[in-house]
Coordinates of C-alpha atoms and ligand atoms in Angstrom, one line a residue:
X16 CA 0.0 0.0 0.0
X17 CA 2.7 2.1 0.7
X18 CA 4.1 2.6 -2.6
X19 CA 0.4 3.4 -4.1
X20 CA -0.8 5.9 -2.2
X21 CA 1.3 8.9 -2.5
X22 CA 3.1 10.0 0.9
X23 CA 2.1 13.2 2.4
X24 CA 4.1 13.3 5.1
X25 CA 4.3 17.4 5.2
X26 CA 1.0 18.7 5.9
X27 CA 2.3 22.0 3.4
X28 CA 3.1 19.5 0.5
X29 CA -0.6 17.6 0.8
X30 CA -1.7 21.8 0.6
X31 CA 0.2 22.8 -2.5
X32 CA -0.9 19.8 -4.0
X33 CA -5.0 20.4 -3.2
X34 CA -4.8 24.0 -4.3
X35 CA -3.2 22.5 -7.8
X36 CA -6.1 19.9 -8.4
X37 CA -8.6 22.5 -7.0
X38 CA -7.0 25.3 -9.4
X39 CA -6.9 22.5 -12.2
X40 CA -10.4 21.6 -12.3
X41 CA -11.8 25.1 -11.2
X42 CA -9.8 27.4 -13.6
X43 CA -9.0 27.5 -17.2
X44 CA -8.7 23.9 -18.2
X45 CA -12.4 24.9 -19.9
X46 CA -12.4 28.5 -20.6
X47 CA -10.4 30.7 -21.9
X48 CA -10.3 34.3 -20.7
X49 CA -9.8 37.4 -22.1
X50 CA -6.4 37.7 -21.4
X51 CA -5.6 34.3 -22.6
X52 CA -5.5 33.3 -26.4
X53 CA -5.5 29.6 -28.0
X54 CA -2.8 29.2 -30.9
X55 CA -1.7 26.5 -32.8
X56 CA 1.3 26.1 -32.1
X57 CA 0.8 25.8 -28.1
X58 CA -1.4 22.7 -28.8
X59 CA -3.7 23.7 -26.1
X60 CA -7.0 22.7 -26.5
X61 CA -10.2 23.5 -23.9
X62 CA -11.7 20.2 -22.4
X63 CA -15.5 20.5 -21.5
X64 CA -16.2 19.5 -17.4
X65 CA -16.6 15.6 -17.7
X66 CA -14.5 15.4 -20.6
X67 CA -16.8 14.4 -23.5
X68 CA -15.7 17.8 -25.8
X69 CA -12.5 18.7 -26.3
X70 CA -12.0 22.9 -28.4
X71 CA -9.0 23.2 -30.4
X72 CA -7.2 23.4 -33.9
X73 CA -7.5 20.4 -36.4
X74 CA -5.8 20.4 -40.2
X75 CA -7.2 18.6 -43.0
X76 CA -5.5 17.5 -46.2
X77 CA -7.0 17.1 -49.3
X78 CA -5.5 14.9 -52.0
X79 CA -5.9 17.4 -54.7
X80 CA -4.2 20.1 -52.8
X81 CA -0.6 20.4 -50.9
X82 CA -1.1 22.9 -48.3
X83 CA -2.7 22.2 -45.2
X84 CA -6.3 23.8 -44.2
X85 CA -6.6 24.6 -40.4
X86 CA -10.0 24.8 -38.8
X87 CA -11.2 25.7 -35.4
X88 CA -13.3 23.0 -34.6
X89 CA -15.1 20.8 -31.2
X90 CA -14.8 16.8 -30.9
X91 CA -15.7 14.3 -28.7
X92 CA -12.5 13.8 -26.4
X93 CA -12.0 9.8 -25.9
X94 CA -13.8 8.8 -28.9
X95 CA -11.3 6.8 -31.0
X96 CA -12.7 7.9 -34.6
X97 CA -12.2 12.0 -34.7
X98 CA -15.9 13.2 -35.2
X99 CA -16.5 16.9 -35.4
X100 CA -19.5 18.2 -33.9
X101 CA -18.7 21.6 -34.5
X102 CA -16.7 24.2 -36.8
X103 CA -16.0 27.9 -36.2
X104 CA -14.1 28.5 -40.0
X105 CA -15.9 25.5 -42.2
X106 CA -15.8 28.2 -45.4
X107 CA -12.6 30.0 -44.7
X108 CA -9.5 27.8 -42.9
X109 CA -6.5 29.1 -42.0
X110 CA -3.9 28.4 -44.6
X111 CA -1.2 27.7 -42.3
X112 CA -0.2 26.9 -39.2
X113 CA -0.2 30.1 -37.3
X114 CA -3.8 30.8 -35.7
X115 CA -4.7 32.7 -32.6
X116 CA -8.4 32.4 -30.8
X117 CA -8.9 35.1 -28.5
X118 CA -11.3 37.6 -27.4
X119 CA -11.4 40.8 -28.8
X120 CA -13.6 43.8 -28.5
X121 CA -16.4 41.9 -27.1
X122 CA -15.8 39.4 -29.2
X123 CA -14.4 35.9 -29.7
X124 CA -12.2 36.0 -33.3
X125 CA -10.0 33.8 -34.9
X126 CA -6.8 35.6 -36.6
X127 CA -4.1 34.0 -39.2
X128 CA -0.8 34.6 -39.9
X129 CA -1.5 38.0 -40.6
X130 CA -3.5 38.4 -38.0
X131 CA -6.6 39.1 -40.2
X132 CA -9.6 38.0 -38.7
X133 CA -10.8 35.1 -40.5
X134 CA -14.3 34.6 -38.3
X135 CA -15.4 36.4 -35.1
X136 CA -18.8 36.1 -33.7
X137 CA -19.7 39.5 -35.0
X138 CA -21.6 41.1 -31.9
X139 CA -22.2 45.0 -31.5
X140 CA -22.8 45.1 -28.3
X141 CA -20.2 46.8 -25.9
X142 CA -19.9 45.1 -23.0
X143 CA -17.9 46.7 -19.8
X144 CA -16.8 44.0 -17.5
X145 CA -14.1 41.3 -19.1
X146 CA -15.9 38.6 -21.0
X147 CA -15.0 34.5 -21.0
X148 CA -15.6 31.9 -23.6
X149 CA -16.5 28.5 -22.3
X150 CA -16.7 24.8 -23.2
X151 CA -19.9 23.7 -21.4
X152 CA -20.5 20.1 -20.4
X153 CA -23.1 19.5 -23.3
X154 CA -20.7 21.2 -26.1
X155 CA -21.9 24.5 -26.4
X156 CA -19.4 26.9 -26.7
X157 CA -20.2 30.3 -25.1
X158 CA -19.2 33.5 -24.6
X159 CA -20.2 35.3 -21.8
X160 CA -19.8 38.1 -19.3
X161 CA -17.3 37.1 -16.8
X162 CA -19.8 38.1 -13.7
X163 CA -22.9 36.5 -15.4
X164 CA -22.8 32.9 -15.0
X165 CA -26.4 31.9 -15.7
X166 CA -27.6 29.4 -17.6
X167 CA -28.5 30.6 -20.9
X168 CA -27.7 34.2 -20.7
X169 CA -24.8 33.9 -22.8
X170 CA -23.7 36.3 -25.5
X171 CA -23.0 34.2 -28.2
X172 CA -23.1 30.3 -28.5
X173 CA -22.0 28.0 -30.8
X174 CA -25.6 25.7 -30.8
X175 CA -27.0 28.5 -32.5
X176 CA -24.7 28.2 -34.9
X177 CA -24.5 24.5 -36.7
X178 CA -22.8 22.9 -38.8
X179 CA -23.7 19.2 -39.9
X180 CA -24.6 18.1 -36.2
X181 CA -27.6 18.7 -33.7
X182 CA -26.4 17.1 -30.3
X183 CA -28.7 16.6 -27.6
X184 CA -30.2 20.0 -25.9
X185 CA -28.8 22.2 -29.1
X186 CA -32.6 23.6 -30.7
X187 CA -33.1 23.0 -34.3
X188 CA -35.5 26.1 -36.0
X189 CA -36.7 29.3 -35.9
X190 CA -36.1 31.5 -33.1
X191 CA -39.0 34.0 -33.6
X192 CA -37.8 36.8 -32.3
X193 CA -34.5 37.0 -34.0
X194 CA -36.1 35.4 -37.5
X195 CA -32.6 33.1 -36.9
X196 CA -33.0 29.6 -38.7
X197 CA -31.0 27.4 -37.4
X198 CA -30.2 24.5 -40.0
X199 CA -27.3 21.7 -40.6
X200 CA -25.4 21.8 -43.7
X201 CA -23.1 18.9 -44.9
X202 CA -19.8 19.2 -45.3
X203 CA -18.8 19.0 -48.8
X204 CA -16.6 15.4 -48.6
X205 CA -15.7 13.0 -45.6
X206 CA -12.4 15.0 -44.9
X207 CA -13.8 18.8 -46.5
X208 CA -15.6 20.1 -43.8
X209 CA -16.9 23.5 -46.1
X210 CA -20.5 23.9 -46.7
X211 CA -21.7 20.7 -49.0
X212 CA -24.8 20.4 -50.9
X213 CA -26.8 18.9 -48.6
X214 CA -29.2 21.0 -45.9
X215 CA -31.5 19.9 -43.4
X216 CA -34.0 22.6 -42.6
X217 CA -37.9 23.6 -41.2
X218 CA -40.0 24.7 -43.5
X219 CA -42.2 27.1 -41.9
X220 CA -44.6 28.0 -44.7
X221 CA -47.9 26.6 -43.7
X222 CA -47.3 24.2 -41.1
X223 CA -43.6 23.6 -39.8
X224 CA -42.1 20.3 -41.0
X225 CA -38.2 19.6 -41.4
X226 CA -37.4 19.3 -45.2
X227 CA -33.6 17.9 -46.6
X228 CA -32.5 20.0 -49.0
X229 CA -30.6 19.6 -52.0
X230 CA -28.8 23.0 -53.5
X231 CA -30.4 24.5 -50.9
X232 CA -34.1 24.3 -52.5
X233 CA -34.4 21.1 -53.9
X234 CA -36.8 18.8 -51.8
X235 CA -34.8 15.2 -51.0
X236 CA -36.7 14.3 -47.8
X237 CA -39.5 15.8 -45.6
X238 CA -39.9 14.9 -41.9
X239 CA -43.7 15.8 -42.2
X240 CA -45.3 17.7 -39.8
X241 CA -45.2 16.7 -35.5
X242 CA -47.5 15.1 -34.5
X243 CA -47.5 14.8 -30.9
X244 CA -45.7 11.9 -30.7
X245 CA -43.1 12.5 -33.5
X246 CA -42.3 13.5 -37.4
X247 CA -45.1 12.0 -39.6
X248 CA -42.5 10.8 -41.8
X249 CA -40.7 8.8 -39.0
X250 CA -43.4 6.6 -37.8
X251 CA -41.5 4.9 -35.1
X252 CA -39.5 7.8 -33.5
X253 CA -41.0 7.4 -30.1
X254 CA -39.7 4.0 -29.9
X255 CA -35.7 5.3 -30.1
X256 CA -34.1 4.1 -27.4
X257 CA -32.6 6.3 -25.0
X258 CA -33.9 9.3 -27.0
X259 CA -36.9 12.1 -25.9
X260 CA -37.5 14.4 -29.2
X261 CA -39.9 17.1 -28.2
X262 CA -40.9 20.1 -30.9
X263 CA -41.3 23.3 -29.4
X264 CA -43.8 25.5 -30.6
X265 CA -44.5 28.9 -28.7
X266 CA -44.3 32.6 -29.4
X267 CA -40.1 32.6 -29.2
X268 CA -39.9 29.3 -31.3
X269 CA -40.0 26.7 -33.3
X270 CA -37.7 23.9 -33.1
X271 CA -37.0 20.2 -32.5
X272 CA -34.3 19.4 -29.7
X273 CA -34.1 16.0 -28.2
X274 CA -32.1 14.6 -24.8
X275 CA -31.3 11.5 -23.6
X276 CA -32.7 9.4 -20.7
X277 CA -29.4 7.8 -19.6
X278 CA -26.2 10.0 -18.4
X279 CA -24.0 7.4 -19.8
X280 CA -25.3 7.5 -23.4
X281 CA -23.9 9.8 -26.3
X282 CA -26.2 10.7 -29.0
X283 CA -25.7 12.9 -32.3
X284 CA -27.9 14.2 -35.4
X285 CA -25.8 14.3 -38.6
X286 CA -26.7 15.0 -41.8
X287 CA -23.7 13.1 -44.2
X288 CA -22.1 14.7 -47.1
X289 CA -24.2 12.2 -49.2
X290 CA -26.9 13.7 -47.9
X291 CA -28.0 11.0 -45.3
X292 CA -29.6 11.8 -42.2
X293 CA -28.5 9.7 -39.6
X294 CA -28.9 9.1 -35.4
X295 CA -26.4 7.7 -33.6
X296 CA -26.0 6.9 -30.2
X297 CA -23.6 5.4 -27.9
X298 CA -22.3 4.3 -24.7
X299 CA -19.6 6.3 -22.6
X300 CA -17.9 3.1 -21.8
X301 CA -18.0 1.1 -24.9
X302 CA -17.4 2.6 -28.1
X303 CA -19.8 1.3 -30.6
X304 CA -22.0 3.8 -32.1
X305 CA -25.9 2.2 -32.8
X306 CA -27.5 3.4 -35.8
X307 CA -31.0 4.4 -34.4
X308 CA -32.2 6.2 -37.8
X309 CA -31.1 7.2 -41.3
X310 CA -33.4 8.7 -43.8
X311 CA -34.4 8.7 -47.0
X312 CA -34.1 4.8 -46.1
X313 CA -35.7 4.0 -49.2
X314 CA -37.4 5.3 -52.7
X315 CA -40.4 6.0 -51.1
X316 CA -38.6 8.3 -48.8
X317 CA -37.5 10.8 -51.6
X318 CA -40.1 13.4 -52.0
X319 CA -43.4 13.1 -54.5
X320 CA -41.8 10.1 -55.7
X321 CA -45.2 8.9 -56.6
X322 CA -46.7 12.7 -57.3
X323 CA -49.5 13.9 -56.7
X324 CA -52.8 11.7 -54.9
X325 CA -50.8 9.3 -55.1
X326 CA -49.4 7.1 -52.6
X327 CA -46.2 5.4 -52.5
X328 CA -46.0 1.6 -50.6
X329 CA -42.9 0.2 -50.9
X330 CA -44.3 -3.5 -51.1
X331 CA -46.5 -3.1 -54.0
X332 CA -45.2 -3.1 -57.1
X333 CA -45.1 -0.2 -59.1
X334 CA -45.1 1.2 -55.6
X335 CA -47.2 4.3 -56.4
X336 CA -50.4 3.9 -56.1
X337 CA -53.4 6.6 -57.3
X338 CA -55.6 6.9 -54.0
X339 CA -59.0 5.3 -54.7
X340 CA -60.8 7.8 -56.5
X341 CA -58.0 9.1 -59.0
X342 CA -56.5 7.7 -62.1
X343 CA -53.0 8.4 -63.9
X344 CA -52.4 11.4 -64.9
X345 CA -50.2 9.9 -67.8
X346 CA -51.0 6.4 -68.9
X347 CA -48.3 6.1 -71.1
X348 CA -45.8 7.3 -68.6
X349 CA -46.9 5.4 -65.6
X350 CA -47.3 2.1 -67.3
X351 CA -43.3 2.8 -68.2
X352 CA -42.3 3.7 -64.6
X353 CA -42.4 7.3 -64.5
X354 CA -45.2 8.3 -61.9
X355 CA -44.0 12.0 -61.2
X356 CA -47.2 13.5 -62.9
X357 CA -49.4 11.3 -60.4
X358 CA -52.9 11.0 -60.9
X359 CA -56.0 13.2 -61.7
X360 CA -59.5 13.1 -60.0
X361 CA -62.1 10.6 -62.1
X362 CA -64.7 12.8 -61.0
X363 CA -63.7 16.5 -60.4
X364 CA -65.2 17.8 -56.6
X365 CA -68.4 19.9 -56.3
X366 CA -68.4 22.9 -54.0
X367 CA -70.6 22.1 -50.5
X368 CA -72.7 18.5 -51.3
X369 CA -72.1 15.5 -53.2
X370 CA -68.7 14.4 -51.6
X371 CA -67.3 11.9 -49.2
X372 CA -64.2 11.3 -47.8
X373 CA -61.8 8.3 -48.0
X374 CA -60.2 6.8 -45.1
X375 CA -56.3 6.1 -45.7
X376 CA -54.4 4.1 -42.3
X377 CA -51.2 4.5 -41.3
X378 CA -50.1 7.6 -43.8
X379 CA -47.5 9.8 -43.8
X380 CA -48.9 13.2 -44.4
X381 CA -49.1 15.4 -47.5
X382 CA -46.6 18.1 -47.8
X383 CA -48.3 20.6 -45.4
X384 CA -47.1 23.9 -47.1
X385 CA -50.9 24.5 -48.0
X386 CA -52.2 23.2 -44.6
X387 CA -53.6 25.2 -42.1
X388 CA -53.9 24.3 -38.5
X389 CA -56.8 24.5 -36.3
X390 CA -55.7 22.5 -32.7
X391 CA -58.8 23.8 -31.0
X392 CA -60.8 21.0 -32.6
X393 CA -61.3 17.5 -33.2
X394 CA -62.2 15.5 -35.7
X395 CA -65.5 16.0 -36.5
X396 CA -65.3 19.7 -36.7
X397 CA -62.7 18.9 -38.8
X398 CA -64.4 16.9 -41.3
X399 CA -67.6 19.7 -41.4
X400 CA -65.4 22.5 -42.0
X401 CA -63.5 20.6 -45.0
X402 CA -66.6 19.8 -46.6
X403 CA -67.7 23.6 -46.2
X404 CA -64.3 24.8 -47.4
X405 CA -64.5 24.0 -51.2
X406 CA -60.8 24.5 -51.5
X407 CA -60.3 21.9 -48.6
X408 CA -58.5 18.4 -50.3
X409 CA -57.8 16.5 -47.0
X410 CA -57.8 16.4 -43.0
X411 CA -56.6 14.6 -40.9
X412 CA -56.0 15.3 -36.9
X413 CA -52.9 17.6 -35.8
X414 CA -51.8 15.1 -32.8
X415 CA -52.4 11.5 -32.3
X416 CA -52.1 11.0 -28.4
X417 CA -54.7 10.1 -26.9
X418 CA -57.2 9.1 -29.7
X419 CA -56.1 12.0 -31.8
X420 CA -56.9 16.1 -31.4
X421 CA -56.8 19.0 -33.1
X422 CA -57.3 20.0 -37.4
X423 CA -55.3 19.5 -40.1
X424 CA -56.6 20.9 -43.5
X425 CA -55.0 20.3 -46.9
X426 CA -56.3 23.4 -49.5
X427 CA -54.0 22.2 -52.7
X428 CA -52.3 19.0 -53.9
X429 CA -51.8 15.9 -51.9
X430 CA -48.2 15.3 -52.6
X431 CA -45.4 13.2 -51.2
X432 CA -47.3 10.4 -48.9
X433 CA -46.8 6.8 -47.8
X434 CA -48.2 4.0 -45.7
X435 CA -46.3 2.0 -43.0
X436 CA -46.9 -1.1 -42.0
X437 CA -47.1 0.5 -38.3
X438 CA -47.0 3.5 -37.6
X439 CA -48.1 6.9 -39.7
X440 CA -51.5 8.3 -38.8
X441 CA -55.4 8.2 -40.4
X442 CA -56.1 10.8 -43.4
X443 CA -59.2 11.3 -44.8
X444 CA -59.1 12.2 -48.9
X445 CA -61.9 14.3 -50.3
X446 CA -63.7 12.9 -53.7
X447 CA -66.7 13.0 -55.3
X448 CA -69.2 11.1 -54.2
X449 CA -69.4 9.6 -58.5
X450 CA -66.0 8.4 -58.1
X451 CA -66.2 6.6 -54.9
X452 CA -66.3 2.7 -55.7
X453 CA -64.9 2.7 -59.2
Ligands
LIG518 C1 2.8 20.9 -30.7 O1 2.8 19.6 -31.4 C2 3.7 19.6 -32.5 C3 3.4 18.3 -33.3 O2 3.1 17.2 -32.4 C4 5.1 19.6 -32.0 O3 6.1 19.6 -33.0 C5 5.3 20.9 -31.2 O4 6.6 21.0 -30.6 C6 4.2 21.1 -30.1 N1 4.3 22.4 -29.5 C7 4.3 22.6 -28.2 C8 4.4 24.0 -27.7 O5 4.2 21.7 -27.4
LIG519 C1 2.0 34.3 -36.2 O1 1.7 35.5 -36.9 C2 1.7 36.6 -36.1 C3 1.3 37.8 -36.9 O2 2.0 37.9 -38.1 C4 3.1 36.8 -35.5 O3 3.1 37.9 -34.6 C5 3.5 35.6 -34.7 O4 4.8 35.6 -34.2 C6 3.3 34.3 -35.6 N1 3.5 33.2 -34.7 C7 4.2 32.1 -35.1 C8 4.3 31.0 -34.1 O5 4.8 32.0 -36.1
LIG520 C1 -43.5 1.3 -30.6 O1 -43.4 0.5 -29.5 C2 -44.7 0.1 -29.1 C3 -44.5 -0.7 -27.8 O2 -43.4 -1.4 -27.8 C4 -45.4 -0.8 -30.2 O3 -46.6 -1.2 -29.7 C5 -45.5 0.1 -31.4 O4 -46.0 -0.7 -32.5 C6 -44.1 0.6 -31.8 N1 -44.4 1.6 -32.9 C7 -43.8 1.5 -34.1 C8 -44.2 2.5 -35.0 O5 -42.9 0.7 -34.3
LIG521 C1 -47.1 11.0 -71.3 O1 -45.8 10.3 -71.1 C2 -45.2 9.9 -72.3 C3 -44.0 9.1 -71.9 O2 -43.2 9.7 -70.9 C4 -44.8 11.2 -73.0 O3 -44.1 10.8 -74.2 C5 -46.0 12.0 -73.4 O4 -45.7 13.2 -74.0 C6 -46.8 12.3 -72.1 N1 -48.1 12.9 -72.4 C7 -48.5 14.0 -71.9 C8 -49.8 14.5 -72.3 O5 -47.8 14.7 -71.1

């Protein structure tokens, strides 16, 4: 035991040496002050408290080019495979190794060689007493007024700035009073972390729903909208292990964020350079990340595959399928595969009587940027005010818990839907009553 346990014989030694661990853990190791600066060259990076993030400078090399890109960057500290979760400079890297973080003016920048800022968190406000950027524990990076130490009165943080990774408690949407969107962006290849092609963000015409983006307009993927118990286009996410998703809507916001029920599980959102939307989580003491969910998983994930009214299953075959009611749109072209022009009423609607609706199980919902939202009533209001609206296509109830609550009504196109075998929620079609039956 004796050669263990360190000997403090001298009661000034056993001291010096709590004062060291105590100034260790309590100063610096995850801040960085305003008289401090982070360079390259020192190698010092900012650990967060219980050492899951680690802050510092990384370098990529790409094939094509011979020079070294430096980034400013967060990862996940004892994780064997380097995976960014965060990057200050994705567009702009520092073209060599001589880079400074430090706060400046109120503001956190990042200077090269010349020291020319080459990002800074661009804030106006002047701020008296010294300010301190720090590495919290769930890897938001702050900056903050040195006296202020409350919980989300920070200055500036990193969550509300992503890059191609939501970690748990980071909010991904619109901040209503600052108009902000917060959305991830690819990086542009496995080892170039610059701004990619692919984008994962809320839509928040009509009814909010997450869409994935490709050249920033082009629909891939759509979430659908929330529906109490999770995106309509991910009919099992309540059933992730580990993982609580909430969507907040209120008068500062809209935006998903998700936590985890277990301390000693690791979870992150990425959206790949290929444009694949993926969940991972993990445990802190074995390294083997679990693929909870990717998406588009399959063809009848990519958006209006099938058109419009028309329903993609991916066990039939073709899988789209004209809802009962409709008929091609193009013969010619759906017998030969092509089913993007969908189908066409048999019978067109008539304003007020003479129309029923069709019952459709376990659906993903239409695109909802022509829906409108009424959560004050149910189901049968619903149904009376789509047959008085003669623009009204569709409803279907806003959440499902509990029996179902709440309006959802459809005044254009029914595009991009699917069935699951569980899962998805009841929507009711509008037709004429002619064209029911054939
Ligand atoms: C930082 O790391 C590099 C490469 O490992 C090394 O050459 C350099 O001496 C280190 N600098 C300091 C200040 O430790
Ligand atoms: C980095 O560049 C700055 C500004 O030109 C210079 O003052 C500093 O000495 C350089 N540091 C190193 C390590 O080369
Ligand atoms: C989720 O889990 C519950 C209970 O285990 C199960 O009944 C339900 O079918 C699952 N939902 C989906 C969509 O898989
Ligand atoms: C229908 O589809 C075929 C095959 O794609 C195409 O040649 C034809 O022009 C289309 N007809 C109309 C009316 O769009």
């Amino acid at each position: 035991m004796r050669g263990v346990i360190p000997n403090y014989h001298h009661s000034y030694n056993f001291f010096f040496f709590v004062v060291l661990v105590l100034f260790h853990h309590v100063f610096s190791i995850n801040t960085l002050t305003s008289t401090e600066t982070l360079t390259i060259s020192s190698n010092r990076t900012i650990v967060s408290p219980g050492d899951i993030f680690e802050l510092g400078f990384f370098k990529t090399t790409r094939s094509s080019r011979v020079c070294d890109r430096w980034y400013l960057g967060i990862w996940y500290k004892s994780i064997p495979e380097r995976t960014y979760v965060w990057i200050a400079n994705r567009d702009n890297p520092l073209s060599n190794s001589n880079g400074t973080l430090k706060i400046s003016y109120a503001n956190l920048v990042l200077l090269d060689h010349h020291n020319t800022p080459v990002w800074s968190t661009k804030l106006r406000k002047a701020v008296k007493s010294p300010l301190v950027a720090e590495l919290l524990a769930n890897g938001n990076f702050v900056l903050r007024d040195s006296k202020v130490n409350v919980p989300n009165r920070f200055l500036w943080q990193s969550f509300d700035f992503p890059v191609d990774t939501l970690l748990p408690e980071m909010k991904l949407g619109r901040n209503l009073k600052t108009r902000n969107n917060n959305f991830l962006t690819s990086w542009k290849s496995p080892n170039d972390p610059s701004s990619g092609d692919f984008s994962f963000k809320l839509d928040t015409q009509g009814l909010p729903e997450f869409h994935l983006l490709m050249m920033k307009d082009a629909i891939v993927y759509r979430t659908g909208p929330w529906n109490g118990l999770g995106f309509s286009g991910i009919p099992n996410m309540q059933n992730w292990s580990y993982v609580v998703n909430s969507f907040i809507e209120n008068r500062e916001e809209v935006a998903y964020t998700f936590k985890l029920t277990n301390q000693r599980i690791h979870s992150r959102f990425t959206l790949s350079s290929t444009g694949s939307l993926q969940l991972y989580t993990w445990s802190s003491t074995l390294w083997a990340p679990n693929l909870v969910w990717s998406s588009p998983v399959d063809k009848c994930d990519l958006f209006s595959i099938c058109g419009p009214y028309s329903y993609c299953d991916i066990k039939t075959s073709p899988i789209c399928n004209c809802i009962r009611g409709f008929a091609p749109k193009n013969v010619t072209a759906w017998i030969l595969g092509d089913e993007f022009d969908g189908c066409v009423r048999k019978s067109p609607l008539s304003c007020g009587r003479g129309n029923v609706f069709m019952a459709m199980k376990n659906m993903k919902l239409p695109k909802t940027s022509t829906a409108i939202v009424d959560k004050r009533i149910g189901l049968k209001e619903c149904k009376e005010r789509c047959i008085r609206d003669c623009k009204c296509t569709g409803f279907a109830n806003a959440d499902i818990q509990n029996g179902g609550s709440g309006c959802l009504i459809w005044t254009g196109d029914l595009v991009d839907m699917r069935n699951y075998v569980t899962g998805g929620q009841d929507l009711y079609v509008k037709l004429a009553s002619a064209s029911f039956g054939h």
